[in-house]
PDB file of C-alpha atoms in Angstrom:
ATOM      1  CA  MET A   1      16.084  -8.630  -1.543  1.00 60.00           C
ATOM      2  CA  CYS A   2      15.706  -9.131   2.350  1.00 64.00           C
ATOM      3  CA  GLU A   3      18.314 -11.137   3.935  1.00 73.00           C
ATOM      4  CA  VAL A   4      17.088 -14.213   5.930  1.00 69.00           C
ATOM      5  CA  THR A   5      18.898 -14.501   9.315  1.00 74.00           C
ATOM      6  CA  ASP A   6      16.843 -17.258  10.942  1.00 79.00           C
ATOM      7  CA  PRO A   7      18.224 -20.767  10.399  1.00 81.00           C
ATOM      8  CA  LYS A   8      16.331 -22.950   7.836  1.00 85.00           C
ATOM      9  CA  MET A   9      13.500 -25.035   9.205  1.00 87.00           C
ATOM     10  CA  SER A  10      14.559 -28.795   9.629  1.00 89.00           C
ATOM     11  CA  GLU A  11      13.131 -31.375   7.221  1.00 91.00           C
ATOM     12  CA  ALA A  12      11.511 -32.953  10.373  1.00 89.00           C
ATOM     13  CA  ALA A  13       9.790 -29.878  11.160  1.00 91.00           C
ATOM     14  CA  ALA A  14       8.762 -28.913   7.510  1.00 91.00           C
ATOM     15  CA  LYS A  15       7.100 -32.167   7.286  1.00 91.00           C
ATOM     16  CA  TYR A  16       4.609 -31.343  10.075  1.00 92.00           C
ATOM     17  CA  LEU A  17       4.369 -27.702   9.503  1.00 92.00           C
ATOM     18  CA  LEU A  18       4.354 -26.769   5.835  1.00 91.00           C
ATOM     19  CA  ALA A  19       1.039 -27.047   4.179  1.00 91.00           C
ATOM     20  CA  LYS A  20       0.067 -25.565   0.871  1.00 90.00           C
ATOM     21  CA  PRO A  21      -3.421 -24.074   0.478  1.00 91.00           C
ATOM     22  CA  ALA A  22      -6.176 -25.694  -1.987  1.00 91.00           C
ATOM     23  CA  VAL A  23      -5.371 -22.891  -4.311  1.00 92.00           C
ATOM     24  CA  ALA A  24      -1.739 -22.008  -5.009  1.00 90.00           C
ATOM     25  CA  ALA A  25      -0.785 -18.372  -4.760  1.00 90.00           C
ATOM     26  CA  PRO A  26      -0.092 -17.425  -8.397  1.00 92.00           C
ATOM     27  CA  LEU A  27       2.850 -15.390  -7.573  1.00 93.00           C
ATOM     28  CA  ASP A  28       4.360 -17.864  -5.074  1.00 92.00           C
ATOM     29  CA  PRO A  29       3.468 -21.363  -5.714  1.00 89.00           C
ATOM     30  CA  ASP A  30       5.321 -22.439  -2.595  1.00 89.00           C
ATOM     31  CA  PHE A  31       3.594 -20.136  -0.257  1.00 91.00           C
ATOM     32  CA  CYS A  32       2.398 -22.019   2.892  1.00 90.00           C
ATOM     33  CA  PRO A  33      -0.103 -19.985   4.972  1.00 90.00           C
ATOM     34  CA  PHE A  34       0.630 -19.982   8.562  1.00 87.00           C
ATOM     35  CA  ILE A  35      -2.950 -20.700   9.358  1.00 90.00           C
ATOM     36  CA  VAL A  36      -3.019 -23.654   7.122  1.00 92.00           C
ATOM     37  CA  SER A  37       0.206 -25.113   8.287  1.00 91.00           C
ATOM     38  CA  LYS A  38      -0.876 -24.668  12.057  1.00 91.00           C
ATOM     39  CA  ARG A  39      -4.155 -26.458  11.352  1.00 93.00           C
ATOM     40  CA  GLN A  40      -2.371 -29.383   9.812  1.00 93.00           C
ATOM     41  CA  TYR A  41      -0.050 -29.426  12.910  1.00 94.00           C
ATOM     42  CA  ARG A  42      -2.928 -29.412  15.224  1.00 95.00           C
ATOM     43  CA  GLN A  43      -4.618 -32.440  13.466  1.00 95.00           C
ATOM     44  CA  ARG A  44      -1.546 -34.378  13.279  1.00 95.00           C
ATOM     45  CA  VAL A  45      -0.571 -33.708  17.082  1.00 96.00           C
ATOM     46  CA  ALA A  46      -4.222 -34.591  18.133  1.00 96.00           C
ATOM     47  CA  GLU A  47      -3.722 -37.994  16.408  1.00 96.00           C
ATOM     48  CA  CYS A  48      -0.668 -38.825  18.754  1.00 96.00           C
ATOM     49  CA  ALA A  49      -1.904 -40.262  21.959  1.00 96.00           C
ATOM     50  CA  GLU A  50       1.292 -39.394  23.869  1.00 96.00           C
ATOM     51  CA  ALA A  51       0.950 -35.603  23.100  1.00 96.00           C
ATOM     52  CA  VAL A  52       1.180 -33.296  25.951  1.00 97.00           C
ATOM     53  CA  ASP A  53       0.487 -29.421  26.440  1.00 97.00           C
ATOM     54  CA  PHE A  54       3.469 -26.974  26.639  1.00 98.00           C
ATOM     55  CA  GLU A  55       2.528 -23.672  28.262  1.00 98.00           C
ATOM     56  CA  PHE A  56       4.471 -20.401  28.663  1.00 98.00           C
ATOM     57  CA  ALA A  57       4.040 -17.223  30.558  1.00 98.00           C
ATOM     58  CA  LEU A  58       5.510 -13.880  29.311  1.00 97.00           C
ATOM     59  CA  LEU A  59       6.287 -11.580  32.023  1.00 97.00           C
ATOM     60  CA  ARG A  60       5.470  -8.126  31.191  1.00 95.00           C
ATOM     61  CA  PRO A  61       5.548  -4.399  32.836  1.00 91.00           C
ATOM     62  CA  ASN A  62       3.205  -3.573  35.677  1.00 90.00           C
ATOM     63  CA  GLY A  63       2.785  -7.140  36.815  1.00 93.00           C
ATOM     64  CA  CYS A  64       0.967  -8.160  33.483  1.00 95.00           C
ATOM     65  CA  VAL A  65       1.601 -11.612  32.093  1.00 97.00           C
ATOM     66  CA  GLY A  66       0.736 -13.086  28.729  1.00 96.00           C
ATOM     67  CA  ARG A  67      -0.200 -16.961  28.742  1.00 97.00           C
ATOM     68  CA  ASP A  68      -0.415 -19.374  25.813  1.00 97.00           C
ATOM     69  CA  LYS A  69      -0.776 -23.038  25.492  1.00 97.00           C
ATOM     70  CA  LEU A  70       0.371 -25.553  22.667  1.00 96.00           C
ATOM     71  CA  PRO A  71       0.020 -29.264  22.332  1.00 97.00           C
ATOM     72  CA  VAL A  72       3.298 -30.782  21.527  1.00 97.00           C
ATOM     73  CA  PHE A  73       4.695 -34.172  20.379  1.00 97.00           C
ATOM     74  CA  PRO A  74       6.698 -36.176  22.956  1.00 96.00           C
ATOM     75  CA  GLU A  75      10.496 -35.908  22.964  1.00 95.00           C
ATOM     76  CA  ASP A  76      10.983 -39.148  21.040  1.00 95.00           C
ATOM     77  CA  HIS A  77       8.395 -38.514  18.409  1.00 96.00           C
ATOM     78  CA  GLU A  78       9.481 -37.642  14.892  1.00 95.00           C
ATOM     79  CA  GLY A  79       7.345 -34.487  14.997  1.00 95.00           C
ATOM     80  CA  PHE A  80       9.016 -33.000  17.961  1.00 96.00           C
ATOM     81  CA  GLU A  81      11.291 -30.488  15.925  1.00 95.00           C
ATOM     82  CA  SER A  82       7.959 -29.210  14.506  1.00 96.00           C
ATOM     83  CA  SER A  83       6.804 -28.693  18.295  1.00 97.00           C
ATOM     84  CA  LEU A  84       9.916 -26.989  19.094  1.00 97.00           C
ATOM     85  CA  PHE A  85       9.871 -24.607  15.949  1.00 95.00           C
ATOM     86  CA  LEU A  86       6.172 -23.834  16.540  1.00 95.00           C
ATOM     87  CA  ALA A  87       6.562 -22.987  20.132  1.00 97.00           C
ATOM     88  CA  GLY A  88       9.517 -20.794  19.475  1.00 96.00           C
ATOM     89  CA  GLU A  89       7.505 -18.929  17.041  1.00 93.00           C
ATOM     90  CA  ALA A  90       4.357 -18.547  19.230  1.00 94.00           C
ATOM     91  CA  ILE A  91       6.556 -17.120  21.852  1.00 96.00           C
ATOM     92  CA  ARG A  92       8.166 -14.713  19.403  1.00 95.00           C
ATOM     93  CA  PHE A  93       4.856 -13.617  18.199  1.00 93.00           C
ATOM     94  CA  MET A  94       3.498 -12.885  21.512  1.00 95.00           C
ATOM     95  CA  LEU A  95       6.744 -11.021  22.490  1.00 94.00           C
ATOM     96  CA  TRP A  96       6.653  -8.705  19.520  1.00 92.00           C
ATOM     97  CA  GLN A  97       2.838  -8.350  19.987  1.00 91.00           C
ATOM     98  CA  ARG A  98       3.058  -7.401  23.675  1.00 91.00           C
ATOM     99  CA  GLY A  99       6.559  -6.988  24.704  1.00 92.00           C
ATOM    100  CA  GLY A 100       8.183  -8.942  27.739  1.00 94.00           C
ATOM    101  CA  LEU A 101      10.643  -8.789  30.702  1.00 94.00           C
ATOM    102  CA  GLY A 102      11.075 -12.652  30.786  1.00 96.00           C
ATOM    103  CA  LEU A 103       9.681 -15.846  29.897  1.00 97.00           C
ATOM    104  CA  VAL A 104       8.527 -18.869  32.147  1.00 98.00           C
ATOM    105  CA  LEU A 105       8.226 -22.340  30.352  1.00 98.00           C
ATOM    106  CA  CYS A 106       6.358 -25.346  31.421  1.00 98.00           C
ATOM    107  CA  GLY A 107       6.508 -28.701  29.426  1.00 97.00           C
ATOM    108  CA  PRO A 108       8.690 -31.446  28.381  1.00 97.00           C
ATOM    109  CA  ALA A 109      12.124 -30.987  29.504  1.00 97.00           C
ATOM    110  CA  LYS A 110      13.964 -31.166  26.195  1.00 97.00           C
ATOM    111  CA  LEU A 111      11.513 -28.640  24.786  1.00 98.00           C
ATOM    112  CA  CYS A 112      12.004 -26.320  27.693  1.00 98.00           C
ATOM    113  CA  GLU A 113      15.957 -26.765  27.284  1.00 98.00           C
ATOM    114  CA  GLY A 114      15.743 -26.001  23.647  1.00 97.00           C
ATOM    115  CA  LEU A 115      13.599 -22.988  24.111  1.00 98.00           C
ATOM    116  CA  THR A 116      15.910 -21.688  26.791  1.00 98.00           C
ATOM    117  CA  ALA A 117      18.858 -21.995  24.702  1.00 97.00           C
ATOM    118  CA  ALA A 118      17.051 -20.486  21.617  1.00 96.00           C
ATOM    119  CA  TYR A 119      16.056 -17.420  23.817  1.00 96.00           C
ATOM    120  CA  SER A 120      19.450 -16.841  25.115  1.00 94.00           C
ATOM    121  CA  LYS A 121      22.898 -15.180  23.746  1.00 91.00           C
ATOM    122  CA  GLY A 122      23.903 -16.993  20.640  1.00 92.00           C
ATOM    123  CA  GLY A 123      20.526 -18.782  20.214  1.00 93.00           C
ATOM    124  CA  LYS A 124      17.924 -18.643  17.376  1.00 94.00           C
ATOM    125  CA  TYR A 125      16.108 -15.740  18.999  1.00 94.00           C
ATOM    126  CA  GLU A 126      19.079 -13.931  20.374  1.00 93.00           C
ATOM    127  CA  PHE A 127      17.680 -10.751  18.720  1.00 92.00           C
ATOM    128  CA  GLU A 128      14.717 -10.777  20.857  1.00 93.00           C
ATOM    129  CA  SER A 129      16.565 -11.565  24.079  1.00 93.00           C
ATOM    130  CA  VAL A 130      18.993  -8.800  23.564  1.00 93.00           C
ATOM    131  CA  THR A 131      16.262  -6.229  22.428  1.00 93.00           C
ATOM    132  CA  MET A 132      13.819  -6.531  25.081  1.00 93.00           C
ATOM    133  CA  PRO A 133      16.220  -5.377  27.772  1.00 93.00           C
ATOM    134  CA  LYS A 134      16.837  -2.269  25.820  1.00 93.00           C
ATOM    135  CA  ILE A 135      13.190  -1.470  25.562  1.00 92.00           C
ATOM    136  CA  PHE A 136      12.272  -2.217  29.272  1.00 92.00           C
ATOM    137  CA  ALA A 137      15.670  -1.445  30.960  1.00 93.00           C
ATOM    138  CA  VAL A 138      15.495  -4.979  32.744  1.00 93.00           C
ATOM    139  CA  GLU A 139      17.474  -7.947  32.283  1.00 94.00           C
ATOM    140  CA  TRP A 140      15.930 -10.714  30.067  1.00 95.00           C
ATOM    141  CA  SER A 141      15.392 -13.961  31.946  1.00 95.00           C
ATOM    142  CA  VAL A 142      14.067 -17.420  30.859  1.00 97.00           C
ATOM    143  CA  SER A 143      13.156 -19.870  33.410  1.00 97.00           C
ATOM    144  CA  THR A 144      11.376 -23.338  33.664  1.00 98.00           C
ATOM    145  CA  VAL A 145       8.783 -24.468  36.317  1.00 98.00           C
ATOM    146  CA  ALA A 146       7.546 -28.084  36.856  1.00 97.00           C
ATOM    147  CA  THR A 147       3.825 -27.674  37.020  1.00 97.00           C
ATOM    148  CA  VAL A 148       1.360 -25.437  35.272  1.00 97.00           C
ATOM    149  CA  ALA A 149       0.320 -24.292  38.850  1.00 97.00           C
ATOM    150  CA  GLU A 150       3.619 -22.689  39.150  1.00 98.00           C
ATOM    151  CA  LEU A 151       3.231 -20.359  36.088  1.00 98.00           C
ATOM    152  CA  PRO A 152       2.093 -16.763  36.939  1.00 97.00           C
ATOM    153  CA  ALA A 153      -1.563 -16.160  36.102  1.00 97.00           C
ATOM    154  CA  ALA A 154      -2.613 -14.427  33.048  1.00 96.00           C
ATOM    155  CA  LYS A 155      -3.102 -10.677  33.539  1.00 96.00           C
ATOM    156  CA  GLU A 156      -3.668  -8.005  31.096  1.00 92.00           C
ATOM    157  CA  GLU A 157      -4.320  -4.172  31.615  1.00 89.00           C
ATOM    158  CA  PRO A 158      -5.367  -1.776  28.756  1.00 84.00           C
ATOM    159  CA  VAL A 159      -2.849   0.842  27.962  1.00 76.00           C
ATOM    160  CA  VAL A 160      -4.245   4.449  26.991  1.00 77.00           C
ATOM    161  CA  CYS A 161      -2.180   5.748  24.184  1.00 72.00           C
ATOM    162  CA  GLY A 162      -3.720   9.265  24.327  1.00 71.00           C
ATOM    163  CA  LYS A 163      -6.866  11.039  23.746  1.00 74.00           C
ATOM    164  CA  VAL A 164      -6.033  14.303  22.062  1.00 72.00           C
ATOM    165  CA  ALA A 165      -6.909  14.226  18.318  1.00 69.00           C
ATOM    166  CA  SER A 166      -5.478  17.508  17.373  1.00 72.00           C
ATOM    167  CA  GLY A 167      -2.096  18.304  15.932  1.00 69.00           C
ATOM    168  CA  CYS A 168       0.410  15.906  14.127  1.00 68.00           C
ATOM    169  CA  ARG A 169      -0.384  12.238  14.176  1.00 63.00           C
ATOM    170  CA  ILE A 170       1.403   9.254  12.352  1.00 66.00           C
ATOM    171  CA  ALA A 171      -0.650   7.263  10.064  1.00 64.00           C
ATOM    172  CA  PHE A 172      -0.179   4.508   7.533  1.00 61.00           C
ATOM    173  CA  ASP A 173      -2.091   3.133   4.672  1.00 61.00           C
ATOM    174  CA  LEU A 174      -2.692  -0.535   4.182  1.00 61.00           C
ATOM    175  CA  GLY A 175      -3.607  -0.173   0.621  1.00 59.00           C
ATOM    176  CA  LYS A 176      -6.940  -0.374  -1.271  1.00 56.00           C
ATOM    177  CA  SER A 177      -8.401   2.198   1.183  1.00 52.00           C
ATOM    178  CA  ASP A 178      -9.169   4.636  -1.866  1.00 51.00           C
ATOM    179  CA  VAL A 179     -11.356   2.008  -3.642  1.00 45.00           C
TER     180      VAL A 179
END
């Protein structure tokens, strides 16, 4: 059994984020696919007239920058906790997908404060904030800017991983490949 170290999702966030599929998974009837839950969240936030956009930039080596945007509920809305949870997970996904040296946030103050605390020592994403400096040998940083124009522009560069196909290689089997 795998030990779960993340804090449990709040009831307020679960109300907006957990959505079961039309056909329940036979081995886990409580399974809530992320895509179904995100679709539900986006529908509910679209119904909120006061919703605003939260944007972030993930600073990467060689001047590269990953960018993303998420519509979020206002700070006084009952769905705010779901916005905080989903924004944190979107950042975490991009961080592990691409790697990062730092994070720049732009959005509602309470959301940015919550994410800054979460991506700091002692926060929910402490593991990420202490692991990335070990990978890139650069101190991790989180900052907030007032306007989207102040966020660094997105920039990606392809990484060449090697072109020699002889010798030893690492491979993995995702299953069902022998069918």
